[in-house]
Every structure is written in structure tokens, then in C-alpha cells.
mmCIF file of C-alpha atoms in Angstrom:
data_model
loop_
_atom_site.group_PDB
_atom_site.id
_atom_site.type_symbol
_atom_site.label_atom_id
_atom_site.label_comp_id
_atom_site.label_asym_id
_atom_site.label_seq_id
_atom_site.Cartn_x
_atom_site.Cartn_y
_atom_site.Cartn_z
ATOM 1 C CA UNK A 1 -69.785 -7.732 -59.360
ATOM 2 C CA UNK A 2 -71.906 -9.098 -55.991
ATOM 3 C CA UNK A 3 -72.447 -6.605 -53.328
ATOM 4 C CA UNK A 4 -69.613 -8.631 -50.979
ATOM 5 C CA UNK A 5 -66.900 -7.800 -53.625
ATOM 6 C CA UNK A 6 -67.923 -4.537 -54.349
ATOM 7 C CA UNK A 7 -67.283 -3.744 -50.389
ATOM 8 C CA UNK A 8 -64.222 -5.382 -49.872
ATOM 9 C CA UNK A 9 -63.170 -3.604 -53.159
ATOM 10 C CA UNK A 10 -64.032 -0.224 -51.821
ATOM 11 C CA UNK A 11 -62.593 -1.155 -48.395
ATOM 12 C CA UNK A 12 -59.317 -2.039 -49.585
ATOM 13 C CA UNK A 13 -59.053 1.523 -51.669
ATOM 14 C CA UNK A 14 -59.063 2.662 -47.632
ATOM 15 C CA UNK A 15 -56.259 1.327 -45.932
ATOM 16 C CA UNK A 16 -57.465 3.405 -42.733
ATOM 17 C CA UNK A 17 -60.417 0.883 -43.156
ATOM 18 C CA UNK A 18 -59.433 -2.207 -43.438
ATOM 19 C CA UNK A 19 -56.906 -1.145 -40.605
ATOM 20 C CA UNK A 20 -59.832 -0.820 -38.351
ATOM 21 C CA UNK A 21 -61.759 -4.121 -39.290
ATOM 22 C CA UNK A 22 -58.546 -6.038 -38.635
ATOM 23 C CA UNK A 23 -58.541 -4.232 -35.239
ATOM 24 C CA UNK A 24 -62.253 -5.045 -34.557
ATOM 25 C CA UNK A 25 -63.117 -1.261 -33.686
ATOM 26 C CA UNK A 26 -65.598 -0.514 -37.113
ATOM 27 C CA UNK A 27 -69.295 0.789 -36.532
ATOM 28 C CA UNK A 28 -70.193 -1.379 -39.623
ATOM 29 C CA UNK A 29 -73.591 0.857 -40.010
ATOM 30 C CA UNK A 30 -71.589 4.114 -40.103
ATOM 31 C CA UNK A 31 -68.810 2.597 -42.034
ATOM 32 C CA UNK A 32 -71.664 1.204 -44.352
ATOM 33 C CA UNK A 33 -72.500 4.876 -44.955
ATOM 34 C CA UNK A 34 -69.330 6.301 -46.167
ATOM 35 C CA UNK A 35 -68.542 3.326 -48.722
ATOM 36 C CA UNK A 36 -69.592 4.737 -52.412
ATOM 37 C CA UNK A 37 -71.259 1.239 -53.092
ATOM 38 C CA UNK A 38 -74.567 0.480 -54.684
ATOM 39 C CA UNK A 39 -76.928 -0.911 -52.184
ATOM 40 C CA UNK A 40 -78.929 -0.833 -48.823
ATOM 41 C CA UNK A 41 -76.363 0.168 -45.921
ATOM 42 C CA UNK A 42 -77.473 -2.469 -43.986
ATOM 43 C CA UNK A 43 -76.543 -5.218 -46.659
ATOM 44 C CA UNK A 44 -73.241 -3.310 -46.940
ATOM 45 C CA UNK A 45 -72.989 -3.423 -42.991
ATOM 46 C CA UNK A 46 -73.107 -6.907 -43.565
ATOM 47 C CA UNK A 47 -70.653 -7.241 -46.056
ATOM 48 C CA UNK A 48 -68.090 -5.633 -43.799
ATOM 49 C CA UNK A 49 -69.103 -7.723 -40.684
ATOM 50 C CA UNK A 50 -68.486 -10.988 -42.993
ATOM 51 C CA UNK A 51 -65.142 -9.453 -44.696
ATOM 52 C CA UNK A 52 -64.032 -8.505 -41.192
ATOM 53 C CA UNK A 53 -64.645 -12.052 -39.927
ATOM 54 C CA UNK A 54 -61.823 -12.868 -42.732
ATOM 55 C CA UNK A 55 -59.518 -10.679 -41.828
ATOM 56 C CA UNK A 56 -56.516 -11.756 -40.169
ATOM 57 C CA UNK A 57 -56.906 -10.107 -36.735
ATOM 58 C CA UNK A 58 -54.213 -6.987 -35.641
ATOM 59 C CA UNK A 59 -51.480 -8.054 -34.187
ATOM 60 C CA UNK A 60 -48.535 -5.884 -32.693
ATOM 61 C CA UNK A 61 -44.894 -7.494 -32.694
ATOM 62 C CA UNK A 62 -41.633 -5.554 -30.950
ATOM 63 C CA UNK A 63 -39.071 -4.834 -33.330
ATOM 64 C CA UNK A 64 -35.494 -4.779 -32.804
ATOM 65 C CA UNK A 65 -34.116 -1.564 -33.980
ATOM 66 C CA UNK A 66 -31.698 1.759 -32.561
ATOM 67 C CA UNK A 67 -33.032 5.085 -33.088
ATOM 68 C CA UNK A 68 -30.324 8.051 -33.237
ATOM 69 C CA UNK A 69 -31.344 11.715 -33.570
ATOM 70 C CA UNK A 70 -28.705 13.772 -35.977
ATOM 71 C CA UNK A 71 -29.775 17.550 -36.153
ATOM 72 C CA UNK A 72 -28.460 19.956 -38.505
ATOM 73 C CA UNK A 73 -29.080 17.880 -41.674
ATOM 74 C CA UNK A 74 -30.157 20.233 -44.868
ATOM 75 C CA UNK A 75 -31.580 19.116 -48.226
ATOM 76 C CA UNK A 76 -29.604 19.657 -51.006
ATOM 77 C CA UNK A 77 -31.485 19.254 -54.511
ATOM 78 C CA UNK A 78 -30.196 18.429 -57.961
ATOM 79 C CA UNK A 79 -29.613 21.639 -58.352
ATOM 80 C CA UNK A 80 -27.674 22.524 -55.108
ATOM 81 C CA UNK A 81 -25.143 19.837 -54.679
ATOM 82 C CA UNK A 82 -23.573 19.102 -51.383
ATOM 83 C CA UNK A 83 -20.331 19.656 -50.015
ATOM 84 C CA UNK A 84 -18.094 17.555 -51.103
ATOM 85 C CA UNK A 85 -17.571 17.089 -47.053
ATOM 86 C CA UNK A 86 -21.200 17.036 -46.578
ATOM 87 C CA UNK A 87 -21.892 13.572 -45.644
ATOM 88 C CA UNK A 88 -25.343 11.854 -47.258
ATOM 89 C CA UNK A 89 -28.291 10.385 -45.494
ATOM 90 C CA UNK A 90 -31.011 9.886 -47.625
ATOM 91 C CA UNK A 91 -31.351 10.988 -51.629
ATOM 92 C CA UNK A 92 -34.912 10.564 -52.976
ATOM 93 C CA UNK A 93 -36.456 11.579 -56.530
ATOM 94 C CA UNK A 94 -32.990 13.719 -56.856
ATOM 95 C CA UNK A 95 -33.303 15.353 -53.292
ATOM 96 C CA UNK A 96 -30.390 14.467 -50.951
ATOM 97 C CA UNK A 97 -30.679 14.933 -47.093
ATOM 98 C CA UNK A 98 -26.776 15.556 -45.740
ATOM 99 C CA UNK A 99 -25.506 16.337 -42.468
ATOM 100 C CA UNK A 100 -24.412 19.856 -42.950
ATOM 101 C CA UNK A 101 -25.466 22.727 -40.630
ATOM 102 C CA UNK A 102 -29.292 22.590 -41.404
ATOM 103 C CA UNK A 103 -32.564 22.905 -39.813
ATOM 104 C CA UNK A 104 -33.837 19.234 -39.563
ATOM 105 C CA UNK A 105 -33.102 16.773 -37.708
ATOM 106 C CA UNK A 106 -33.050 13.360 -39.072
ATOM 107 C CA UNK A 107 -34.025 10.484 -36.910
ATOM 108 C CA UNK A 108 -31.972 7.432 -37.924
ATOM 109 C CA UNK A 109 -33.033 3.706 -37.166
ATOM 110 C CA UNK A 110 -31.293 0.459 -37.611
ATOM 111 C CA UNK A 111 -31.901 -3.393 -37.247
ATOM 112 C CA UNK A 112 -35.570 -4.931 -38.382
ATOM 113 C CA UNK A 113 -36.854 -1.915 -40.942
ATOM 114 C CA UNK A 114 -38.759 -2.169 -43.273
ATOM 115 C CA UNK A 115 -41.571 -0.499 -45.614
ATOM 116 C CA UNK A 116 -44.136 -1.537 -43.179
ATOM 117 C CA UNK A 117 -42.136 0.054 -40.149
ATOM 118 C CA UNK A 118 -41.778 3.193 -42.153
ATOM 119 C CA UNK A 119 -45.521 3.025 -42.962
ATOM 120 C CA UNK A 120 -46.254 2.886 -39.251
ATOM 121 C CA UNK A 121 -43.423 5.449 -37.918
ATOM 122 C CA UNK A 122 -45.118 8.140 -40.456
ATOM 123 C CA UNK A 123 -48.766 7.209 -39.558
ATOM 124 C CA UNK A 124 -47.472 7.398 -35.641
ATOM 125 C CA UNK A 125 -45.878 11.313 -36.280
ATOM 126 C CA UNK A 126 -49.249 12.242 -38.050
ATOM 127 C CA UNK A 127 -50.974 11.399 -35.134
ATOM 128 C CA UNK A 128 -48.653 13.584 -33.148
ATOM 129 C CA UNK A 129 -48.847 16.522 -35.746
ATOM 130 C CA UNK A 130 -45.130 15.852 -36.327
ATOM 131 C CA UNK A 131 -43.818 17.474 -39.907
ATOM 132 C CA UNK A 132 -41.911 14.648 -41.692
ATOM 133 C CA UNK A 133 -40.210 16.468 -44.493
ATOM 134 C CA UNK A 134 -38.618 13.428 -45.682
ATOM 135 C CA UNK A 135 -38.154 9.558 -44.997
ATOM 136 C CA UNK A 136 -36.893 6.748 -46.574
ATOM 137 C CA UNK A 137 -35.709 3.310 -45.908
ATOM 138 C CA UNK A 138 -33.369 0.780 -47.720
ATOM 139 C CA UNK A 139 -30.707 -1.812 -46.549
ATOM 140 C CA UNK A 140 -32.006 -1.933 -43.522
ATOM 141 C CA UNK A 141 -31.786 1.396 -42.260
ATOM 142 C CA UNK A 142 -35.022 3.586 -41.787
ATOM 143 C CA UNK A 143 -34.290 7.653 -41.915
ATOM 144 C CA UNK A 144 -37.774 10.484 -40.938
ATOM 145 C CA UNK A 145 -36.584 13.898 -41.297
ATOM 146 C CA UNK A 146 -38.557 16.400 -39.121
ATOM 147 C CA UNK A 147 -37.701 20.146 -38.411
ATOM 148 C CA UNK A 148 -34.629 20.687 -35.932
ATOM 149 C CA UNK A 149 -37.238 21.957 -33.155
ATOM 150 C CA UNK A 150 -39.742 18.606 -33.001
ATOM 151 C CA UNK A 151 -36.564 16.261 -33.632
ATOM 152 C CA UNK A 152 -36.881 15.367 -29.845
ATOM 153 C CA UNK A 153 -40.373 14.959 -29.549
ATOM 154 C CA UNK A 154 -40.501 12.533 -32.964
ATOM 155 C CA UNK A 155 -37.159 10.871 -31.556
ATOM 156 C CA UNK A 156 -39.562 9.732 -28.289
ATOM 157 C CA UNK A 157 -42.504 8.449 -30.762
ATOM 158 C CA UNK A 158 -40.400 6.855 -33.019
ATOM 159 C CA UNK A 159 -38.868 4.505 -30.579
ATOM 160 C CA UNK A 160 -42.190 3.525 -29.112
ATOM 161 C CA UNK A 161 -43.718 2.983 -32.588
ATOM 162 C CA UNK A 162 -40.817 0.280 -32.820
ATOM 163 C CA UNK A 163 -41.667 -1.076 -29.221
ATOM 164 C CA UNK A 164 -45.194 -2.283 -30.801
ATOM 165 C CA UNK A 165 -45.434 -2.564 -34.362
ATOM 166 C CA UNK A 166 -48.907 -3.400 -35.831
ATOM 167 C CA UNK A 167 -48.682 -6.265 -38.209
#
């Protein structure tokens, strides 16, 4: 395998990476350095200068979608089924989040979701050292469950995550 496959093989095993090239903000020396691939850093460094040149560049698109906040949401497991009154928001891997006097809050959004809006909502709550216990999202309806007490905060970052999308 040629040097220039070998880093674009190692970049896209870091999505964080590639992430950055398409945004044009990469020190290629110091990203050179942190690749695990065989070869002088400064023929790595330009490896990722000519894989970056490829790249589509980053480009941020509004989406169209309602966020509503719904606190008191609980998860109920396998094990622990839910009221029968209890009404479901999310079930994943046999874990159901229902609207039923918990402590989470689930923040709901509708319109133009998708895996890569869910992808960016999550990365955005990191960032703000929100706890997502739980998300989801199918027919077209996006759900982040965060504890009761940050619901507000993650409410105000969701919605601007939505207002500029990176694609």
C-alpha cells in the first residue's frame, strides 16, 4: 500500500480528522505526528495536504426542524415494563424511554432528521459537557435524552445545532 493510501486510510479511522481537513483548520506536521503510519512525517504531512485538497470542503446548511423539551421521562428496561399508561418515546437494544414521572428530560425534534443530524446534535452536547443518556432517531423524528436538570441548557444547543448543520 503507497504512503498516500496508507494516510487517507488512517485518516478516515478518525472521523474527528477528516472533519478538520474538510474544514481547512489541520496543522498537517502535527497531524502527521499522531497518524500510526510508516514513514517520514513530512511525506505524511504531504499526504494529508494532497488528501485535503480532495476533500469536499465543510459546508453548513439550516435545517428545518421543531425542538420540544418533555421532562419527567424514565427508562424502563426489558425487565421493568412500562405502564400500560406510560406513553413511549424511544426503545433501543430493549431499553424504552416513556414519559412517566422520571428524571430526564427528553428533547424531541421533528422535520429534516436524520443520522447525520443526530451525529452532530451529540457531538454539539459533548462539547457542552451535556450527559446524553440516550438518543435515537427514525421516521423522521430525532429524540436526546439528558438528565431533568441540563434539559434546558441542551434544549438551547440543540436548536442552534439545527440552525447550522455541518454537511
Amino acid at each position: 500500500m503507497s504512503l498516500a493510501a496508507e494516510t487517507r486510510d488512517a485518516v478516515r479511522a478518525r472521523p474527528h480528522l477528516l472533519y478538520a481537513l474538510r474544514a481547512g483548520v489541520v496543522n498537517y506536521a502535527a497531524a502527521a505526528e499522531t497518524l500510526d503510519v510508516e514513514g517520514e512525517a513530512d511525506a505524511v504531512a504531504t499526504a494529508l495536504r494532497r488528501f485535503a485538497d480532495d476533500l469536499p470542503p465543510l459546508e453548513t446548511e439550516v435545517r428545518d426542524a421543531t425542538v420540544r423539551m418533555r421532562s419527567g421521562v424514565g427508562l424502563a428496561g426489558e425487565d421493568v415494563p412500562a405502564d400500560g399508561d406510560d406513553e413511549r418515546v424511544l426503545t433501543v437494544g430493549g431499553v424504552a424511554v416513556v414519559a412517566a414521572g422520571g428524571e430526564l428530560t427528553a428533547l424531541v425534534a421533528t422535520g429534516d432528521v436524520d443520522a447525520r443530524a443526530l451525529s452532530v446534535v451529540c457531538d454539539r452536547l459533548r462539547a457542552e459537557n451535556v450527559i446524553v443518556d440516550a438518543a435515537g432517531v427514525a421516521d423522521g423524528e430525532l429524540v436526546v435524552v439528558v438528565p431533568q436538570r441540563q434539559g434546558a441548557n441542551a434544549l438551547r444547543h440543540v436548536e442552534s445545532a439545527f440552525e447550522s448543520l455541518s454537511v
